[in-house]
Amino acid sequence: MAADQFQKSDISWQIQQFFRQAGEWLELRFAGLQPPGVPDMPNWSFPAWWWEAAFWLIIVGAGGWLLWQIYLWLRPLLEANQSQFGKFLDRRSTQPEKERSIAAWVRSSQEFQQQGNYREASRALYMAMLQRLSETKLIPTDQSRTDREYLRLIQLLPDSESYQMVLETHELLCFSNAPISAEMFERVQRAYGNIERATLDMAKMA
């Protein structure tokens, strides 16, 4: 008796009963619509598992549609906050070390290179580049400025491609775990050398 009561309270059993009753109702409705003179159709009905599967497909489809609508509603907010998140990362990485000199950053880069740590070696040259831009008053330091903003500002500077190389490598360091190879670091090192020569030439002409 207890087992029978448990079976009738089970949600799966209730769903099966609902679809069985719905199937019987549909059969009665269609039986009344059969034209006269047409032979009786075979007595068949959909199995209970078919109705149950259709029910869960509808539930899953409705849930997926609802999640998609929530995503569409939240997407503008996520995109608006993306740039603020980038500013936070840049500010966190540069603020404690803003007083180091250009020479100190270059020495750090050389030390990391000797250790085979090309990620930190590339980052040190990025910091040296920002310090050089600030000291030469080409682009004053601003802790809230992102790499994308620097990319826009350096377009009018001599040898802007070298600045772009260093900035894009730093973006790769911040937003991915991709390894920095020795060859990639050498390209960053050459780009920084071009930046150093260009700023020194500008200082001589000033």
PDB file of C-alpha atoms in Angstrom:
ATOM      1  CA  MET A   1       0.000   0.000   0.000  1.00  0.00           C
ATOM      2  CA  ALA A   2       2.784   2.417   0.921  1.00  0.00           C
ATOM      3  CA  ALA A   3       4.636   1.577  -2.303  1.00  0.00           C
ATOM      4  CA  ASP A   4       1.486   2.238  -4.358  1.00  0.00           C
ATOM      5  CA  GLN A   5       0.972   5.614  -2.647  1.00  0.00           C
ATOM      6  CA  PHE A   6       4.602   6.597  -3.275  1.00  0.00           C
ATOM      7  CA  GLN A   7       4.257   5.698  -6.965  1.00  0.00           C
ATOM      8  CA  LYS A   8       1.197   7.926  -7.365  1.00  0.00           C
ATOM      9  CA  SER A   9       2.965  10.866  -5.717  1.00  0.00           C
ATOM     10  CA  ASP A  10       6.037  10.550  -7.945  1.00  0.00           C
ATOM     11  CA  ILE A  11       6.331  13.420 -10.471  1.00  0.00           C
ATOM     12  CA  SER A  12       7.301  11.077 -13.301  1.00  0.00           C
ATOM     13  CA  TRP A  13       4.195   8.962 -12.720  1.00  0.00           C
ATOM     14  CA  GLN A  14       2.013  12.094 -12.655  1.00  0.00           C
ATOM     15  CA  ILE A  15       3.487  13.290 -15.963  1.00  0.00           C
ATOM     16  CA  GLN A  16       2.861   9.921 -17.577  1.00  0.00           C
ATOM     17  CA  GLN A  17      -0.752   9.981 -16.343  1.00  0.00           C
ATOM     18  CA  PHE A  18      -1.245  13.501 -17.694  1.00  0.00           C
ATOM     19  CA  PHE A  19      -0.010  12.621 -21.181  1.00  0.00           C
ATOM     20  CA  ARG A  20      -1.935   9.348 -21.232  1.00  0.00           C
ATOM     21  CA  GLN A  21      -5.141  11.237 -20.481  1.00  0.00           C
ATOM     22  CA  ALA A  22      -4.254  13.912 -23.057  1.00  0.00           C
ATOM     23  CA  GLY A  23      -3.687  11.203 -25.678  1.00  0.00           C
ATOM     24  CA  GLU A  24      -7.016   9.578 -24.940  1.00  0.00           C
ATOM     25  CA  TRP A  25      -8.760  12.950 -25.200  1.00  0.00           C
ATOM     26  CA  LEU A  26      -7.174  13.620 -28.599  1.00  0.00           C
ATOM     27  CA  GLU A  27      -8.180  10.196 -29.863  1.00  0.00           C
ATOM     28  CA  LEU A  28     -11.805  10.845 -28.872  1.00  0.00           C
ATOM     29  CA  ARG A  29     -11.763  14.262 -30.544  1.00  0.00           C
ATOM     30  CA  PHE A  30     -10.345  12.955 -33.824  1.00  0.00           C
ATOM     31  CA  ALA A  31     -12.713   9.989 -33.794  1.00  0.00           C
ATOM     32  CA  GLY A  32     -15.662  12.392 -33.947  1.00  0.00           C
ATOM     33  CA  LEU A  33     -14.189  14.128 -37.002  1.00  0.00           C
ATOM     34  CA  GLN A  34     -13.911  10.987 -39.143  1.00  0.00           C
ATOM     35  CA  PRO A  35     -15.947  11.448 -42.393  1.00  0.00           C
ATOM     36  CA  PRO A  36     -18.805   8.965 -43.075  1.00  0.00           C
ATOM     37  CA  GLY A  37     -18.019   6.066 -45.378  1.00  0.00           C
ATOM     38  CA  VAL A  38     -14.357   6.063 -44.515  1.00  0.00           C
ATOM     39  CA  PRO A  39     -13.169   2.809 -42.963  1.00  0.00           C
ATOM     40  CA  ASP A  40     -12.221   2.945 -39.328  1.00  0.00           C
ATOM     41  CA  MET A  41      -8.582   3.777 -38.722  1.00  0.00           C
ATOM     42  CA  PRO A  42      -6.477   1.236 -36.858  1.00  0.00           C
ATOM     43  CA  ASN A  43      -6.712   1.508 -33.116  1.00  0.00           C
ATOM     44  CA  TRP A  44      -3.365   2.931 -32.104  1.00  0.00           C
ATOM     45  CA  SER A  45      -2.016   5.598 -29.792  1.00  0.00           C
ATOM     46  CA  PHE A  46       1.273   7.295 -29.037  1.00  0.00           C
ATOM     47  CA  PRO A  47       3.281   5.508 -26.376  1.00  0.00           C
ATOM     48  CA  ALA A  48       3.580   7.247 -23.017  1.00  0.00           C
ATOM     49  CA  TRP A  49       7.327   7.766 -23.387  1.00  0.00           C
ATOM     50  CA  TRP A  50       6.743   9.786 -26.579  1.00  0.00           C
ATOM     51  CA  TRP A  51       4.548  12.265 -24.734  1.00  0.00           C
ATOM     52  CA  GLU A  52       6.995  12.500 -21.879  1.00  0.00           C
ATOM     53  CA  ALA A  53       9.904  13.141 -24.280  1.00  0.00           C
ATOM     54  CA  ALA A  54       7.896  15.864 -26.061  1.00  0.00           C
ATOM     55  CA  PHE A  55       7.163  17.512 -22.710  1.00  0.00           C
ATOM     56  CA  TRP A  56      10.827  17.682 -21.716  1.00  0.00           C
ATOM     57  CA  LEU A  57      11.852  18.958 -25.154  1.00  0.00           C
ATOM     58  CA  ILE A  58       9.409  21.823 -24.735  1.00  0.00           C
ATOM     59  CA  ILE A  59      10.768  22.562 -21.244  1.00  0.00           C
ATOM     60  CA  VAL A  60      14.394  22.527 -22.431  1.00  0.00           C
ATOM     61  CA  GLY A  61      13.576  24.708 -25.451  1.00  0.00           C
ATOM     62  CA  ALA A  62      11.748  27.256 -23.302  1.00  0.00           C
ATOM     63  CA  GLY A  63      14.639  27.319 -20.822  1.00  0.00           C
ATOM     64  CA  GLY A  64      17.171  27.856 -23.606  1.00  0.00           C
ATOM     65  CA  TRP A  65      15.116  30.695 -25.080  1.00  0.00           C
ATOM     66  CA  LEU A  66      14.850  32.348 -21.651  1.00  0.00           C
ATOM     67  CA  LEU A  67      18.630  32.123 -21.075  1.00  0.00           C
ATOM     68  CA  TRP A  68      19.261  33.650 -24.516  1.00  0.00           C
ATOM     69  CA  GLN A  69      16.950  36.579 -23.728  1.00  0.00           C
ATOM     70  CA  ILE A  70      18.781  37.159 -20.430  1.00  0.00           C
ATOM     71  CA  TYR A  71      22.109  37.163 -22.278  1.00  0.00           C
ATOM     72  CA  LEU A  72      20.847  39.697 -24.825  1.00  0.00           C
ATOM     73  CA  TRP A  73      19.667  41.909 -21.982  1.00  0.00           C
ATOM     74  CA  LEU A  74      22.994  41.708 -20.104  1.00  0.00           C
ATOM     75  CA  ARG A  75      25.347  41.993 -23.110  1.00  0.00           C
ATOM     76  CA  PRO A  76      25.338  45.837 -23.353  1.00  0.00           C
ATOM     77  CA  LEU A  77      26.181  46.040 -19.642  1.00  0.00           C
ATOM     78  CA  LEU A  78      29.061  43.559 -20.024  1.00  0.00           C
ATOM     79  CA  GLU A  79      30.484  45.419 -23.023  1.00  0.00           C
ATOM     80  CA  ALA A  80      30.235  48.757 -21.199  1.00  0.00           C
ATOM     81  CA  ASN A  81      32.207  47.369 -18.252  1.00  0.00           C
ATOM     82  CA  GLN A  82      34.911  45.708 -20.376  1.00  0.00           C
ATOM     83  CA  SER A  83      36.961  48.877 -20.852  1.00  0.00           C
ATOM     84  CA  GLN A  84      36.689  49.673 -17.138  1.00  0.00           C
ATOM     85  CA  PHE A  85      38.024  46.206 -16.342  1.00  0.00           C
ATOM     86  CA  GLY A  86      40.987  46.796 -18.671  1.00  0.00           C
ATOM     87  CA  LYS A  87      41.724  50.090 -16.937  1.00  0.00           C
ATOM     88  CA  PHE A  88      41.680  48.350 -13.569  1.00  0.00           C
ATOM     89  CA  LEU A  89      44.209  45.746 -14.731  1.00  0.00           C
ATOM     90  CA  ASP A  90      46.540  48.362 -16.186  1.00  0.00           C
ATOM     91  CA  ARG A  91      46.297  50.554 -13.078  1.00  0.00           C
ATOM     92  CA  ARG A  92      46.953  47.608 -10.759  1.00  0.00           C
ATOM     93  CA  SER A  93      50.037  46.541 -12.724  1.00  0.00           C
ATOM     94  CA  THR A  94      51.607  49.998 -13.094  1.00  0.00           C
ATOM     95  CA  GLN A  95      50.752  51.950  -9.955  1.00  0.00           C
ATOM     96  CA  PRO A  96      53.168  50.326  -7.462  1.00  0.00           C
ATOM     97  CA  GLU A  97      56.104  50.681  -9.875  1.00  0.00           C
ATOM     98  CA  LYS A  98      55.505  54.096 -11.433  1.00  0.00           C
ATOM     99  CA  GLU A  99      58.579  55.714  -9.849  1.00  0.00           C
ATOM    100  CA  ARG A 100      61.168  53.367 -11.340  1.00  0.00           C
ATOM    101  CA  SER A 101      63.493  54.889 -13.906  1.00  0.00           C
ATOM    102  CA  ILE A 102      63.817  53.928 -17.543  1.00  0.00           C
ATOM    103  CA  ALA A 103      67.268  52.449 -16.910  1.00  0.00           C
ATOM    104  CA  ALA A 104      65.922  50.350 -14.025  1.00  0.00           C
ATOM    105  CA  TRP A 105      63.199  48.881 -16.225  1.00  0.00           C
ATOM    106  CA  VAL A 106      65.691  48.073 -18.980  1.00  0.00           C
ATOM    107  CA  ARG A 107      67.988  46.345 -16.459  1.00  0.00           C
ATOM    108  CA  SER A 108      65.034  44.321 -15.171  1.00  0.00           C
ATOM    109  CA  SER A 109      64.220  43.277 -18.709  1.00  0.00           C
ATOM    110  CA  GLN A 110      67.781  42.078 -19.269  1.00  0.00           C
ATOM    111  CA  GLU A 111      67.736  40.100 -16.003  1.00  0.00           C
ATOM    112  CA  PHE A 112      64.447  38.403 -16.865  1.00  0.00           C
ATOM    113  CA  GLN A 113      65.776  37.624 -20.346  1.00  0.00           C
ATOM    114  CA  GLN A 114      68.796  35.867 -18.863  1.00  0.00           C
ATOM    115  CA  GLN A 115      66.428  33.796 -16.699  1.00  0.00           C
ATOM    116  CA  GLY A 116      64.351  32.829 -19.729  1.00  0.00           C
ATOM    117  CA  ASN A 117      61.317  34.680 -18.351  1.00  0.00           C
ATOM    118  CA  TYR A 118      60.315  36.424 -21.574  1.00  0.00           C
ATOM    119  CA  ARG A 119      56.878  37.439 -20.281  1.00  0.00           C
ATOM    120  CA  GLU A 120      58.335  39.627 -17.525  1.00  0.00           C
ATOM    121  CA  ALA A 121      61.153  40.771 -19.782  1.00  0.00           C
ATOM    122  CA  SER A 122      58.624  42.036 -22.328  1.00  0.00           C
ATOM    123  CA  ARG A 123      56.543  43.659 -19.607  1.00  0.00           C
ATOM    124  CA  ALA A 124      59.591  45.508 -18.250  1.00  0.00           C
ATOM    125  CA  LEU A 125      60.255  46.998 -21.697  1.00  0.00           C
ATOM    126  CA  TYR A 126      56.607  48.043 -21.877  1.00  0.00           C
ATOM    127  CA  MET A 127      57.022  49.902 -18.573  1.00  0.00           C
ATOM    128  CA  ALA A 128      60.249  51.487 -19.834  1.00  0.00           C
ATOM    129  CA  MET A 129      58.390  52.678 -22.935  1.00  0.00           C
ATOM    130  CA  LEU A 130      55.621  54.285 -20.851  1.00  0.00           C
ATOM    131  CA  GLN A 131      58.193  55.966 -18.612  1.00  0.00           C
ATOM    132  CA  ARG A 132      60.043  57.269 -21.679  1.00  0.00           C
ATOM    133  CA  LEU A 133      56.831  58.657 -23.169  1.00  0.00           C
ATOM    134  CA  SER A 134      56.148  60.435 -19.875  1.00  0.00           C
ATOM    135  CA  GLU A 135      59.653  61.826 -19.335  1.00  0.00           C
ATOM    136  CA  THR A 136      59.864  63.144 -22.902  1.00  0.00           C
ATOM    137  CA  LYS A 137      56.375  64.678 -22.431  1.00  0.00           C
ATOM    138  CA  LEU A 138      55.127  62.962 -25.596  1.00  0.00           C
ATOM    139  CA  ILE A 139      52.322  61.247 -23.644  1.00  0.00           C
ATOM    140  CA  PRO A 140      52.142  62.167 -19.939  1.00  0.00           C
ATOM    141  CA  THR A 141      51.496  59.336 -17.496  1.00  0.00           C
ATOM    142  CA  ASP A 142      47.837  58.645 -16.710  1.00  0.00           C
ATOM    143  CA  GLN A 143      47.104  55.605 -14.523  1.00  0.00           C
ATOM    144  CA  SER A 144      43.595  55.258 -15.990  1.00  0.00           C
ATOM    145  CA  ARG A 145      44.786  55.111 -19.610  1.00  0.00           C
ATOM    146  CA  THR A 146      44.457  51.711 -21.334  1.00  0.00           C
ATOM    147  CA  ASP A 147      46.656  50.178 -24.007  1.00  0.00           C
ATOM    148  CA  ARG A 148      43.926  50.885 -26.560  1.00  0.00           C
ATOM    149  CA  GLU A 149      44.069  54.573 -25.697  1.00  0.00           C
ATOM    150  CA  TYR A 150      47.864  54.528 -26.042  1.00  0.00           C
ATOM    151  CA  LEU A 151      47.479  52.876 -29.460  1.00  0.00           C
ATOM    152  CA  ARG A 152      45.337  55.795 -30.555  1.00  0.00           C
ATOM    153  CA  LEU A 153      47.715  58.425 -29.148  1.00  0.00           C
ATOM    154  CA  ILE A 154      50.933  57.033 -30.661  1.00  0.00           C
ATOM    155  CA  GLN A 155      49.637  57.107 -34.238  1.00  0.00           C
ATOM    156  CA  LEU A 156      51.170  60.563 -34.838  1.00  0.00           C
ATOM    157  CA  LEU A 157      54.558  59.694 -33.282  1.00  0.00           C
ATOM    158  CA  PRO A 158      57.604  58.728 -35.352  1.00  0.00           C
ATOM    159  CA  ASP A 159      57.967  54.953 -35.746  1.00  0.00           C
ATOM    160  CA  SER A 160      54.467  54.294 -34.424  1.00  0.00           C
ATOM    161  CA  GLU A 161      54.739  50.652 -35.572  1.00  0.00           C
ATOM    162  CA  SER A 162      57.323  49.998 -32.849  1.00  0.00           C
ATOM    163  CA  TYR A 163      55.051  51.435 -30.157  1.00  0.00           C
ATOM    164  CA  GLN A 164      52.226  49.290 -31.528  1.00  0.00           C
ATOM    165  CA  MET A 165      54.364  46.147 -31.292  1.00  0.00           C
ATOM    166  CA  VAL A 166      55.154  46.729 -27.601  1.00  0.00           C
ATOM    167  CA  LEU A 167      51.563  47.661 -26.716  1.00  0.00           C
ATOM    168  CA  GLU A 168      49.989  44.682 -28.479  1.00  0.00           C
ATOM    169  CA  THR A 169      52.442  42.314 -26.790  1.00  0.00           C
ATOM    170  CA  HIS A 170      51.490  43.786 -23.407  1.00  0.00           C
ATOM    171  CA  GLU A 171      47.802  43.240 -24.197  1.00  0.00           C
ATOM    172  CA  LEU A 172      48.631  39.608 -24.933  1.00  0.00           C
ATOM    173  CA  LEU A 173      50.330  39.339 -21.532  1.00  0.00           C
ATOM    174  CA  CYS A 174      47.335  40.826 -19.688  1.00  0.00           C
ATOM    175  CA  PHE A 175      44.469  39.014 -21.365  1.00  0.00           C
ATOM    176  CA  SER A 176      45.846  35.567 -22.160  1.00  0.00           C
ATOM    177  CA  ASN A 177      48.197  32.898 -20.857  1.00  0.00           C
ATOM    178  CA  ALA A 178      49.922  32.510 -24.214  1.00  0.00           C
ATOM    179  CA  PRO A 179      53.669  31.915 -23.797  1.00  0.00           C
ATOM    180  CA  ILE A 180      56.123  34.569 -24.977  1.00  0.00           C
ATOM    181  CA  SER A 181      58.884  32.968 -27.004  1.00  0.00           C
ATOM    182  CA  ALA A 182      62.457  34.176 -27.314  1.00  0.00           C
ATOM    183  CA  GLU A 183      61.737  35.219 -30.904  1.00  0.00           C
ATOM    184  CA  MET A 184      58.728  37.289 -29.847  1.00  0.00           C
ATOM    185  CA  PHE A 185      60.750  38.978 -27.101  1.00  0.00           C
ATOM    186  CA  GLU A 186      63.490  39.817 -29.600  1.00  0.00           C
ATOM    187  CA  ARG A 187      60.880  41.619 -31.727  1.00  0.00           C
ATOM    188  CA  VAL A 188      59.755  43.576 -28.659  1.00  0.00           C
ATOM    189  CA  GLN A 189      63.392  44.348 -27.850  1.00  0.00           C
ATOM    190  CA  ARG A 190      64.033  45.640 -31.375  1.00  0.00           C
ATOM    191  CA  ALA A 191      60.863  47.719 -31.235  1.00  0.00           C
ATOM    192  CA  TYR A 192      61.946  49.287 -27.944  1.00  0.00           C
ATOM    193  CA  GLY A 193      65.379  50.033 -29.433  1.00  0.00           C
ATOM    194  CA  ASN A 194      63.678  51.873 -32.302  1.00  0.00           C
ATOM    195  CA  ILE A 195      61.584  53.847 -29.797  1.00  0.00           C
ATOM    196  CA  GLU A 196      64.673  54.769 -27.787  1.00  0.00           C
ATOM    197  CA  ARG A 197      66.532  56.034 -30.866  1.00  0.00           C
ATOM    198  CA  ALA A 198      63.487  57.961 -32.123  1.00  0.00           C
ATOM    199  CA  THR A 199      62.976  59.786 -28.820  1.00  0.00           C
ATOM    200  CA  LEU A 200      66.688  60.617 -28.545  1.00  0.00           C
ATOM    201  CA  ASP A 201      66.640  62.046 -32.102  1.00  0.00           C
ATOM    202  CA  MET A 202      63.604  64.146 -31.222  1.00  0.00           C
ATOM    203  CA  ALA A 203      65.361  65.467 -28.119  1.00  0.00           C
ATOM    204  CA  LYS A 204      68.412  66.488 -30.187  1.00  0.00           C
ATOM    205  CA  MET A 205      66.222  68.385 -32.661  1.00  0.00           C
ATOM    206  CA  ALA A 206      64.290  70.176 -29.902  1.00  0.00           C
TER     207      ALA A 206
END
